[in-house]
């Protein structure tokens, strides 16, 4: 095959890959949308058929979300304090002016 034929063939293959990728993405979106509709219907049925269970599960879900948020917050604060505690080679000392001693600098 000549170089031109190979180049054209490569372009056609790439076009088909893009089309296939777009179709797959479209199908995945459709499946996700259908699952959301099913989930919504399940929630409606649960609420209607077992209101006590629905209320209990709502409470558990709410508590779980609060707990996850708290854990993320703790991790973020810990990461921020760790990043602030990194030693960059400079000394950070607080000096009480009443007790500060003056010493010659030997720089």
Short mmCIF file of C-alpha atoms in Angstrom, two decimals:
data_model
loop_
_atom_site.label_atom_id
_atom_site.label_comp_id
_atom_site.label_asym_id
_atom_site.label_seq_id
_atom_site.Cartn_x
_atom_site.Cartn_y
_atom_site.Cartn_z
CA UNK A 1 0.00 0.00 0.00
CA UNK A 2 1.16 3.45 -0.70
CA UNK A 3 1.63 6.10 1.92
CA UNK A 4 -1.48 8.01 0.73
CA UNK A 5 -3.66 4.91 0.99
CA UNK A 6 -2.37 4.19 4.48
CA UNK A 7 -3.01 7.78 5.54
CA UNK A 8 -6.57 7.68 4.16
CA UNK A 9 -7.21 4.35 5.80
CA UNK A 10 -5.91 5.67 9.13
CA UNK A 11 -8.23 8.68 8.83
CA UNK A 12 -11.22 6.44 8.08
CA UNK A 13 -10.39 4.22 11.05
CA UNK A 14 -10.12 7.26 13.31
CA UNK A 15 -13.48 8.59 12.06
CA UNK A 16 -15.16 5.25 12.78
CA UNK A 17 -13.59 5.12 16.22
CA UNK A 18 -14.93 8.59 16.99
CA UNK A 19 -18.40 7.64 15.76
CA UNK A 20 -18.36 4.45 17.81
CA UNK A 21 -17.17 6.37 20.87
CA UNK A 22 -19.95 8.92 20.42
CA UNK A 23 -22.55 6.14 20.06
CA UNK A 24 -21.24 4.42 23.19
CA UNK A 25 -21.35 7.70 25.13
CA UNK A 26 -24.92 8.31 23.92
CA UNK A 27 -25.97 4.79 24.94
CA UNK A 28 -24.37 5.17 28.38
CA UNK A 29 -26.24 8.43 28.92
CA UNK A 30 -29.51 6.79 27.88
CA UNK A 31 -28.91 3.88 30.27
CA UNK A 32 -28.08 6.28 33.12
CA UNK A 33 -31.23 8.32 32.41
CA UNK A 34 -33.35 5.16 32.38
CA UNK A 35 -31.80 4.05 35.68
CA UNK A 36 -32.62 7.45 37.22
CA UNK A 37 -36.25 7.05 36.09
CA UNK A 38 -36.36 3.54 37.58
CA UNK A 39 -34.78 4.76 40.83
CA UNK A 40 -37.37 7.53 41.04
CA UNK A 41 -40.18 5.05 40.52
CA UNK A 42 -38.74 2.71 43.18
CA UNK A 43 -38.62 5.64 45.62
CA UNK A 44 -42.24 6.52 44.85
CA UNK A 45 -43.33 2.90 45.36
CA UNK A 46 -41.35 2.59 48.59
CA UNK A 47 -42.83 5.83 49.91
CA UNK A 48 -46.37 4.63 49.06
CA UNK A 49 -46.06 0.98 50.13
CA UNK A 50 -43.76 1.25 53.16
CA UNK A 51 -43.82 4.81 54.51
CA UNK A 52 -42.15 3.82 57.81
CA UNK A 53 -39.28 2.10 56.01
CA UNK A 54 -38.99 5.04 53.63
CA UNK A 55 -38.77 7.50 56.53
CA UNK A 56 -36.16 5.38 58.32
CA UNK A 57 -34.05 5.04 55.18
CA UNK A 58 -34.29 8.79 54.53
CA UNK A 59 -33.02 9.44 58.05
CA UNK A 60 -30.15 6.95 57.63
CA UNK A 61 -29.21 8.47 54.28
CA UNK A 62 -29.25 11.96 55.74
CA UNK A 63 -27.03 10.90 58.63
CA UNK A 64 -24.63 9.13 56.26
CA UNK A 65 -24.32 12.27 54.13
CA UNK A 66 -23.60 14.41 57.18
CA UNK A 67 -20.97 11.90 58.32
CA UNK A 68 -19.30 11.88 54.88
CA UNK A 69 -19.25 15.68 54.83
CA UNK A 70 -17.69 15.75 58.30
CA UNK A 71 -15.00 13.25 57.27
CA UNK A 72 -14.17 15.27 54.14
CA UNK A 73 -13.96 18.43 56.22
CA UNK A 74 -11.62 16.78 58.72
CA UNK A 75 -9.39 15.46 55.93
CA UNK A 76 -9.29 18.89 54.29
CA UNK A 77 -8.39 20.61 57.55
CA UNK A 78 -5.73 17.99 58.26
CA UNK A 79 -4.27 18.39 54.77
CA UNK A 80 -4.30 22.18 55.10
CA UNK A 81 -2.56 22.07 58.48
CA UNK A 82 -0.03 19.53 57.17
CA UNK A 83 0.73 21.74 54.20
CA UNK A 84 1.17 24.73 56.50
CA UNK A 85 3.51 22.77 58.74
CA UNK A 86 5.95 21.91 55.96
CA UNK A 87 9.42 23.12 56.84
CA UNK A 88 10.60 25.41 54.09
CA UNK A 89 13.93 26.13 55.74
CA UNK A 90 12.91 29.39 57.32
CA UNK A 91 12.51 29.70 61.06
CA UNK A 92 9.29 31.08 62.38
CA UNK A 93 9.69 32.02 66.02
CA UNK A 94 7.66 34.29 68.20
CA UNK A 95 9.77 36.54 70.38
CA UNK A 96 8.44 38.18 73.52
CA UNK A 97 9.79 41.76 73.32
CA UNK A 98 10.07 42.00 77.13
CA UNK A 99 12.43 39.03 77.25
CA UNK A 100 14.19 39.43 73.93
CA UNK A 101 17.92 39.24 74.17
CA UNK A 102 20.02 41.09 71.68
CA UNK A 103 22.87 38.99 70.35
CA UNK A 104 25.24 39.83 67.54
CA UNK A 105 24.39 38.35 64.22
CA UNK A 106 27.11 36.16 62.77
CA UNK A 107 25.50 35.90 59.29
#
